[in-house]
Amino acid sequence: MSKYAVQFQQGMSLQQFLSEFGNEDQCRRAVFCMRWPDGFCCPSCGHHSHCQLQSRPLIQCHRCHHQTSLTAGTVMAHTKLPLTQWFLAMYLLTQSKNGISAMELRRHLGVRYPTAWLLKQKLMQAMRERDDDTPLSGAVQVDDAFWGGERHGGKRGRGAAGKTPFIAAVACATDGRPLRMRMTPVKGFSSAAIEQWARTHLTTDSTVISDGLPCFRAIAAVCPHQALVTGGGPASVEIPEFNWVNTTLGNVKNALHGTYHAVRSRHLGRYLGAFAWRFNRRFNLERMVHRLAGAVCHTPPLPYRLATIAEIHG
Ligand SMILES: [Zn+2]
């Protein structure tokens, strides 16, 4: 699909969304089908026969009488929000190119700010985990990058204090078009951190091009790696081999600065993951809500404590 075809995609109209996910029953049916596409399976005993309780939104197994909710075991677990709110948030988060701030989400959903913030963190976690399940392959451009710190002066570039290091990687087709991207915070640009990243995010049949940063040699433990020494500076961004990874880095930084007041470094992985998730599915805007709902149904719970404090590097 050409760049223009991507930009002028119809997407999913609000009307289309509401006719599919406009009421609680529709959303419940959608979640049920996504969680158990081959029919219900009791999480306790594996039995298939079940009934829906009338008094509470629970499913009861006919054999062992175990009761489970539709959302138990998913990132929606213990939610007090109706599923229609979850689906509306998925719609708003996927249909705009740069995502939506928690403040905007709060207004659209009519909920408190902390509720909107946590809901969004959970959706972004689902996006990130779904992409992290599939390593990049083929010709991959890799670059080191930093988030934060730019606006407060001080030392610029690699190693500057107060910045969060992350790796940007773009897998390209044989004709050079970008296919999929991945952006991952790392503890630092050490050989050990880069090798661990490569083992998680690259297949062994990938071929990687990076600039001359020494730590990237560690990628060779996983797959072939070629270092192109660019010499740094503005001229290095003109090198065609780094075309897409540089474009992508520019886009993600603009998107995060433009949409969000501030992104804390400990949450950066989710914001980068959500941006990449949307990019990786840009050819099919219309199905994004379905695909995010599928990811949400298969992502384990994210307790508030973890949503607020933890950043898992790797
Ligand atoms: Zn059972």
CSV table of C-alpha atoms and ligand atoms in Angstrom, one decimal:
chain,number,residue,atom,x,y,z
A,1,MET,CA,0.0,0.0,0.0
A,2,SER,CA,1.4,3.4,-0.9
A,3,LYS,CA,2.0,6.2,1.6
A,4,TYR,CA,-1.1,8.0,0.3
A,5,ALA,CA,-3.3,5.0,0.4
A,6,VAL,CA,-2.3,4.6,4.1
A,7,GLN,CA,-3.1,8.2,4.8
A,8,PHE,CA,-6.5,8.2,3.0
A,9,GLN,CA,-7.8,5.0,4.5
A,10,GLN,CA,-11.4,5.1,5.5
A,11,GLY,CA,-10.7,3.7,9.0
A,12,MET,CA,-13.6,2.8,11.2
A,13,SER,CA,-16.3,5.5,11.4
A,14,LEU,CA,-17.8,6.4,14.8
A,15,GLN,CA,-21.1,5.2,13.4
A,16,GLN,CA,-19.7,1.9,12.4
A,17,PHE,CA,-18.0,1.5,15.8
A,18,LEU,CA,-21.2,2.2,17.6
A,19,SER,CA,-23.2,-0.2,15.6
A,20,GLU,CA,-20.7,-2.9,16.4
A,21,PHE,CA,-19.7,-2.1,20.0
A,22,GLY,CA,-22.3,0.5,21.1
A,23,ASN,CA,-23.9,-1.5,24.0
A,24,GLU,CA,-22.7,-3.7,26.8
A,25,ASP,CA,-24.2,-6.9,25.3
A,26,GLN,CA,-22.3,-6.4,22.1
A,27,CYS,CA,-19.0,-5.8,23.9
A,28,ARG,CA,-19.6,-8.8,26.2
A,29,ARG,CA,-20.2,-11.0,23.2
A,30,ALA,CA,-17.1,-9.7,21.4
A,31,VAL,CA,-14.9,-10.3,24.5
A,32,PHE,CA,-16.4,-13.8,25.0
A,33,CYS,CA,-15.6,-14.8,21.3
A,34,MET,CA,-12.1,-13.4,21.5
A,35,ARG,CA,-11.3,-15.2,24.8
A,36,TRP,CA,-12.9,-18.5,23.8
A,37,PRO,CA,-13.0,-18.6,20.0
A,38,ASP,CA,-13.6,-22.4,20.2
A,39,GLY,CA,-16.2,-22.1,22.9
A,40,PHE,CA,-15.9,-21.6,26.6
A,41,CYS,CA,-13.3,-23.6,28.5
A,42,CYS,CA,-13.4,-23.6,32.3
A,43,PRO,CA,-10.2,-22.1,33.7
A,44,SER,CA,-10.4,-24.4,36.7
A,45,CYS,CA,-11.3,-27.9,35.1
A,46,GLY,CA,-11.3,-27.4,31.3
A,47,HIS,CA,-14.9,-28.3,30.9
A,48,HIS,CA,-16.9,-26.6,28.1
A,49,SER,CA,-20.5,-26.6,29.3
A,50,HIS,CA,-21.4,-23.4,31.2
A,51,CYS,CA,-24.2,-20.9,31.9
A,52,GLN,CA,-24.3,-17.1,32.4
A,53,LEU,CA,-25.5,-16.1,35.8
A,54,GLN,CA,-28.5,-13.8,35.7
A,55,SER,CA,-27.8,-11.9,39.0
A,56,ARG,CA,-24.1,-11.0,38.3
A,57,PRO,CA,-21.9,-10.8,35.1
A,58,LEU,CA,-20.3,-14.2,35.8
A,59,ILE,CA,-20.0,-17.5,33.8
A,60,GLN,CA,-20.4,-20.7,35.8
A,61,CYS,CA,-19.0,-24.1,34.9
A,62,HIS,CA,-21.6,-26.9,34.8
A,63,ARG,CA,-19.1,-29.5,36.1
A,64,CYS,CA,-17.1,-27.8,38.9
A,65,HIS,CA,-19.3,-24.8,39.5
A,66,HIS,CA,-16.3,-22.5,39.3
A,67,GLN,CA,-17.4,-18.9,38.6
A,68,THR,CA,-15.3,-16.7,36.4
A,69,SER,CA,-15.8,-13.2,34.9
A,70,LEU,CA,-15.3,-12.3,31.3
A,71,THR,CA,-12.4,-10.1,32.2
A,72,ALA,CA,-10.6,-12.3,34.8
A,73,GLY,CA,-7.1,-13.1,33.8
A,74,THR,CA,-7.0,-10.3,31.3
A,75,VAL,CA,-5.6,-6.8,31.5
A,76,MET,CA,-9.3,-5.7,32.1
A,77,ALA,CA,-9.4,-7.8,35.4
A,78,HIS,CA,-11.3,-6.2,38.3
A,79,THR,CA,-12.4,-3.3,36.2
A,80,LYS,CA,-15.3,-1.3,37.5
A,81,LEU,CA,-15.9,0.3,34.1
A,82,PRO,CA,-18.5,-1.0,31.7
A,83,LEU,CA,-17.0,-2.8,28.7
A,84,THR,CA,-18.4,-0.1,26.4
A,85,GLN,CA,-16.0,2.4,28.0
A,86,TRP,CA,-13.1,0.0,27.3
A,87,PHE,CA,-14.1,-0.4,23.7
A,88,LEU,CA,-14.6,3.4,23.3
A,89,ALA,CA,-11.1,4.0,24.7
A,90,MET,CA,-9.7,1.4,22.2
A,91,TYR,CA,-11.5,3.2,19.4
A,92,LEU,CA,-10.1,6.6,20.4
A,93,LEU,CA,-6.6,5.3,21.0
A,94,THR,CA,-6.4,3.5,17.7
A,95,GLN,CA,-8.1,5.8,15.2
A,96,SER,CA,-5.8,8.8,15.7
A,97,LYS,CA,-2.3,8.5,14.4
A,98,ASN,CA,-0.6,9.8,17.5
A,99,GLY,CA,-2.9,8.3,20.1
A,100,ILE,CA,-4.8,10.4,22.6
A,101,SER,CA,-3.8,11.9,25.9
A,102,ALA,CA,-5.3,10.7,29.2
A,103,MET,CA,-6.8,14.1,29.6
A,104,GLU,CA,-8.7,13.9,26.3
A,105,LEU,CA,-9.7,10.3,27.1
A,106,ARG,CA,-11.1,11.5,30.5
A,107,ARG,CA,-13.3,14.1,28.7
A,108,HIS,CA,-14.6,11.6,26.1
A,109,LEU,CA,-15.4,8.9,28.6
A,110,GLY,CA,-16.6,11.2,31.4
A,111,VAL,CA,-14.4,9.5,34.0
A,112,ARG,CA,-11.9,10.8,36.6
A,113,TYR,CA,-8.4,11.5,35.3
A,114,PRO,CA,-6.7,8.7,37.3
A,115,THR,CA,-9.2,6.2,35.8
A,116,ALA,CA,-8.5,7.4,32.3
A,117,TRP,CA,-4.8,7.4,32.9
A,118,LEU,CA,-4.8,3.8,34.2
A,119,LEU,CA,-7.1,2.6,31.4
A,120,LYS,CA,-4.7,4.0,28.9
A,121,GLN,CA,-1.6,2.5,30.5
A,122,LYS,CA,-3.4,-0.9,30.4
A,123,LEU,CA,-4.3,-0.6,26.7
A,124,MET,CA,-0.8,0.5,25.8
A,125,GLN,CA,0.7,-2.4,27.8
A,126,ALA,CA,-1.5,-4.8,25.7
A,127,MET,CA,-0.2,-3.1,22.5
A,128,ARG,CA,3.4,-3.4,23.6
A,129,GLU,CA,3.2,-7.0,24.8
A,130,ARG,CA,1.5,-8.1,21.6
A,131,ASP,CA,4.2,-6.7,19.4
A,132,ASP,CA,7.0,-7.9,21.7
A,133,ASP,CA,5.7,-11.5,21.2
A,134,THR,CA,6.9,-11.3,17.5
A,135,PRO,CA,10.6,-10.6,16.9
A,136,LEU,CA,11.6,-8.5,13.9
A,137,SER,CA,13.1,-10.3,10.9
A,138,GLY,CA,14.7,-9.6,7.5
A,139,ALA,CA,16.7,-6.4,6.9
A,140,VAL,CA,16.6,-4.5,10.1
A,141,GLN,CA,18.0,-0.9,10.7
A,142,VAL,CA,19.0,-0.3,14.3
A,143,ASP,CA,19.9,2.9,16.0
A,144,ASP,CA,20.4,4.2,19.5
A,145,ALA,CA,18.2,7.0,20.8
A,146,PHE,CA,17.3,9.0,23.9
A,147,TRP,CA,14.1,10.4,25.3
A,148,GLY,CA,13.8,13.5,27.4
A,149,GLY,CA,16.2,16.0,28.7
A,150,GLU,CA,16.4,18.0,25.4
A,151,ARG,CA,14.4,20.9,26.7
A,152,HIS,CA,16.4,21.6,29.8
A,153,GLY,CA,19.7,22.4,28.2
A,154,GLY,CA,22.8,20.6,29.5
A,155,LYS,CA,24.8,18.0,27.7
A,156,ARG,CA,23.3,16.8,24.4
A,157,GLY,CA,23.6,13.5,22.6
A,158,ARG,CA,24.8,10.1,23.8
A,159,GLY,CA,25.4,9.7,27.5
A,160,ALA,CA,23.6,13.0,28.5
A,161,ALA,CA,22.3,13.0,32.0
A,162,GLY,CA,18.5,12.6,32.6
A,163,LYS,CA,17.8,11.0,29.3
A,164,THR,CA,16.3,7.6,28.8
A,165,PRO,CA,18.1,5.4,26.4
A,166,PHE,CA,16.1,3.3,23.9
A,167,ILE,CA,16.7,1.2,20.8
A,168,ALA,CA,14.9,2.0,17.6
A,169,ALA,CA,14.7,-0.8,15.0
A,170,VAL,CA,12.9,-0.9,11.7
A,171,ALA,CA,12.5,-4.0,9.6
A,172,CYS,CA,12.4,-3.2,5.9
A,173,ALA,CA,11.2,-5.1,2.8
A,174,THR,CA,13.7,-6.1,0.0
A,175,ASP,CA,12.6,-2.9,-1.9
A,176,GLY,CA,13.5,-0.8,1.2
A,177,ARG,CA,9.9,-0.1,2.4
A,178,PRO,CA,9.5,-0.1,6.1
A,179,LEU,CA,7.4,-3.0,7.4
A,180,ARG,CA,7.5,-3.1,11.2
A,181,MET,CA,9.2,-1.1,13.9
A,182,ARG,CA,10.2,-1.7,17.5
A,183,MET,CA,11.3,0.8,20.1
A,184,THR,CA,12.5,-0.5,23.4
A,185,PRO,CA,14.0,1.3,26.4
A,186,VAL,CA,17.2,-0.3,27.6
A,187,LYS,CA,19.3,0.1,30.8
A,188,GLY,CA,22.1,1.5,28.7
A,189,PHE,CA,24.1,1.0,25.6
A,190,SER,CA,26.3,-1.8,27.0
A,191,SER,CA,27.1,-5.0,25.0
A,192,ALA,CA,25.2,-7.1,27.6
A,193,ALA,CA,22.1,-5.0,27.3
A,194,ILE,CA,22.2,-5.0,23.5
A,195,GLU,CA,22.7,-8.7,23.3
A,196,GLN,CA,19.8,-9.3,25.6
A,197,TRP,CA,17.7,-7.0,23.4
A,198,ALA,CA,18.7,-8.8,20.2
A,199,ARG,CA,17.8,-12.2,21.7
A,200,THR,CA,14.3,-11.0,22.5
A,201,HIS,CA,13.5,-8.8,19.5
A,202,LEU,CA,15.4,-10.3,16.5
A,203,THR,CA,15.1,-13.7,14.7
A,204,THR,CA,18.4,-15.4,13.9
A,205,ASP,CA,17.8,-15.0,10.1
A,206,SER,CA,17.7,-11.2,10.4
A,207,THR,CA,20.5,-9.0,9.0
A,208,VAL,CA,21.1,-5.9,10.9
A,209,ILE,CA,22.7,-2.6,9.9
A,210,SER,CA,23.7,-0.2,12.7
A,211,ASP,CA,26.0,2.8,12.9
A,212,GLY,CA,29.4,2.4,14.5
A,213,LEU,CA,28.4,2.4,18.1
A,214,PRO,CA,30.6,-0.4,19.6
A,215,CYS,CA,27.9,-2.0,21.7
A,216,PHE,CA,25.9,-3.0,18.6
A,217,ARG,CA,28.6,-5.5,17.8
A,218,ALA,CA,26.9,-7.7,20.4
A,219,ILE,CA,24.1,-8.2,17.9
A,220,ALA,CA,26.4,-10.6,16.1
A,221,ALA,CA,25.7,-13.2,18.9
A,222,VAL,CA,22.2,-13.5,17.4
A,223,CYS,CA,22.3,-12.7,13.7
A,224,PRO,CA,24.6,-11.2,11.1
A,225,HIS,CA,25.4,-7.5,11.8
A,226,GLN,CA,27.0,-4.8,9.7
A,227,ALA,CA,28.3,-1.6,11.2
A,228,LEU,CA,28.3,1.5,8.9
A,229,VAL,CA,30.4,4.1,10.5
A,230,THR,CA,28.6,7.4,9.8
A,231,GLY,CA,30.9,9.8,11.7
A,232,GLY,CA,27.9,11.3,13.5
A,233,GLY,CA,26.6,14.8,12.9
A,234,PRO,CA,23.8,16.0,10.6
A,235,ALA,CA,25.3,14.3,7.5
A,236,SER,CA,24.9,10.9,9.1
A,237,VAL,CA,21.1,11.1,9.0
A,238,GLU,CA,21.2,11.4,5.2
A,239,ILE,CA,22.7,8.0,4.7
A,240,PRO,CA,20.0,5.9,2.9
A,241,GLU,CA,20.7,2.8,5.0
A,242,PHE,CA,19.3,4.7,8.0
A,243,ASN,CA,16.6,6.4,6.2
A,244,TRP,CA,13.7,4.7,7.9
A,245,VAL,CA,15.0,4.4,11.4
A,246,ASN,CA,15.8,8.1,11.4
A,247,THR,CA,12.4,9.0,9.9
A,248,THR,CA,10.7,6.9,12.5
A,249,LEU,CA,12.6,8.4,15.4
A,250,GLY,CA,11.7,11.9,14.2
A,251,ASN,CA,8.0,10.9,13.9
A,252,VAL,CA,7.8,9.3,17.3
A,253,LYS,CA,9.5,12.2,19.1
A,254,ASN,CA,7.2,14.7,17.4
A,255,ALA,CA,4.1,12.5,18.2
A,256,LEU,CA,5.0,12.2,21.9
A,257,HIS,CA,5.9,15.9,22.3
A,258,GLY,CA,2.7,16.9,20.4
A,259,THR,CA,0.2,14.7,22.2
A,260,TYR,CA,1.4,14.5,25.7
A,261,HIS,CA,2.4,17.1,28.2
A,262,ALA,CA,5.1,14.9,29.7
A,263,VAL,CA,6.1,11.2,29.4
A,264,ARG,CA,8.0,9.9,32.4
A,265,SER,CA,10.9,7.8,31.5
A,266,ARG,CA,9.5,4.9,33.5
A,267,HIS,CA,6.4,4.8,31.3
A,268,LEU,CA,8.2,5.5,28.1
A,269,GLY,CA,8.2,1.8,27.0
A,270,ARG,CA,4.5,1.8,26.8
A,271,TYR,CA,4.2,5.0,24.8
A,272,LEU,CA,6.8,3.8,22.4
A,273,GLY,CA,5.2,0.4,22.2
A,274,ALA,CA,1.8,1.9,21.5
A,275,PHE,CA,3.2,4.1,18.7
A,276,ALA,CA,4.9,1.1,17.1
A,277,TRP,CA,1.8,-1.0,17.5
A,278,ARG,CA,-0.2,1.5,15.5
A,279,PHE,CA,2.5,1.9,12.9
A,280,ASN,CA,2.8,-1.9,12.4
A,281,ARG,CA,-0.9,-2.1,11.7
A,282,ARG,CA,-1.2,1.1,9.6
A,283,PHE,CA,-2.4,-0.8,6.5
A,284,ASN,CA,-5.6,-1.8,8.2
A,285,LEU,CA,-7.0,1.0,10.2
A,286,GLU,CA,-10.5,-0.4,10.0
A,287,ARG,CA,-9.6,-3.6,12.0
A,288,MET,CA,-7.5,-1.9,14.7
A,289,VAL,CA,-10.2,-1.9,17.3
A,290,HIS,CA,-10.8,-5.7,16.8
A,291,ARG,CA,-7.1,-6.3,16.9
A,292,LEU,CA,-6.5,-4.3,20.0
A,293,ALA,CA,-9.5,-5.9,21.7
A,294,GLY,CA,-7.9,-9.3,20.9
A,295,ALA,CA,-4.6,-8.2,22.4
A,296,VAL,CA,-6.4,-6.9,25.5
A,297,CYS,CA,-8.2,-10.2,26.0
A,298,HIS,CA,-4.8,-12.1,25.9
A,299,THR,CA,-2.7,-9.7,28.0
A,300,PRO,CA,-2.4,-10.6,31.7
A,301,PRO,CA,-3.6,-8.2,34.4
A,302,LEU,CA,-1.5,-5.1,35.1
A,303,PRO,CA,-2.0,-4.2,38.8
A,304,TYR,CA,-2.0,-0.5,39.6
A,305,ARG,CA,1.3,-0.8,41.5
A,306,LEU,CA,3.0,-2.2,38.4
A,307,ALA,CA,1.4,0.3,36.1
A,308,THR,CA,2.7,3.2,38.1
A,309,ILE,CA,6.2,2.1,39.2
A,310,ALA,CA,7.6,-0.7,37.0
A,311,GLU,CA,9.4,-0.3,33.8
A,312,ILE,CA,10.6,-3.6,32.5
A,313,HIS,CA,13.7,-3.2,30.4
A,314,GLY,CA,14.6,-5.6,27.6
B,1,ZN,ZN,-15.0,-26.3,35.7
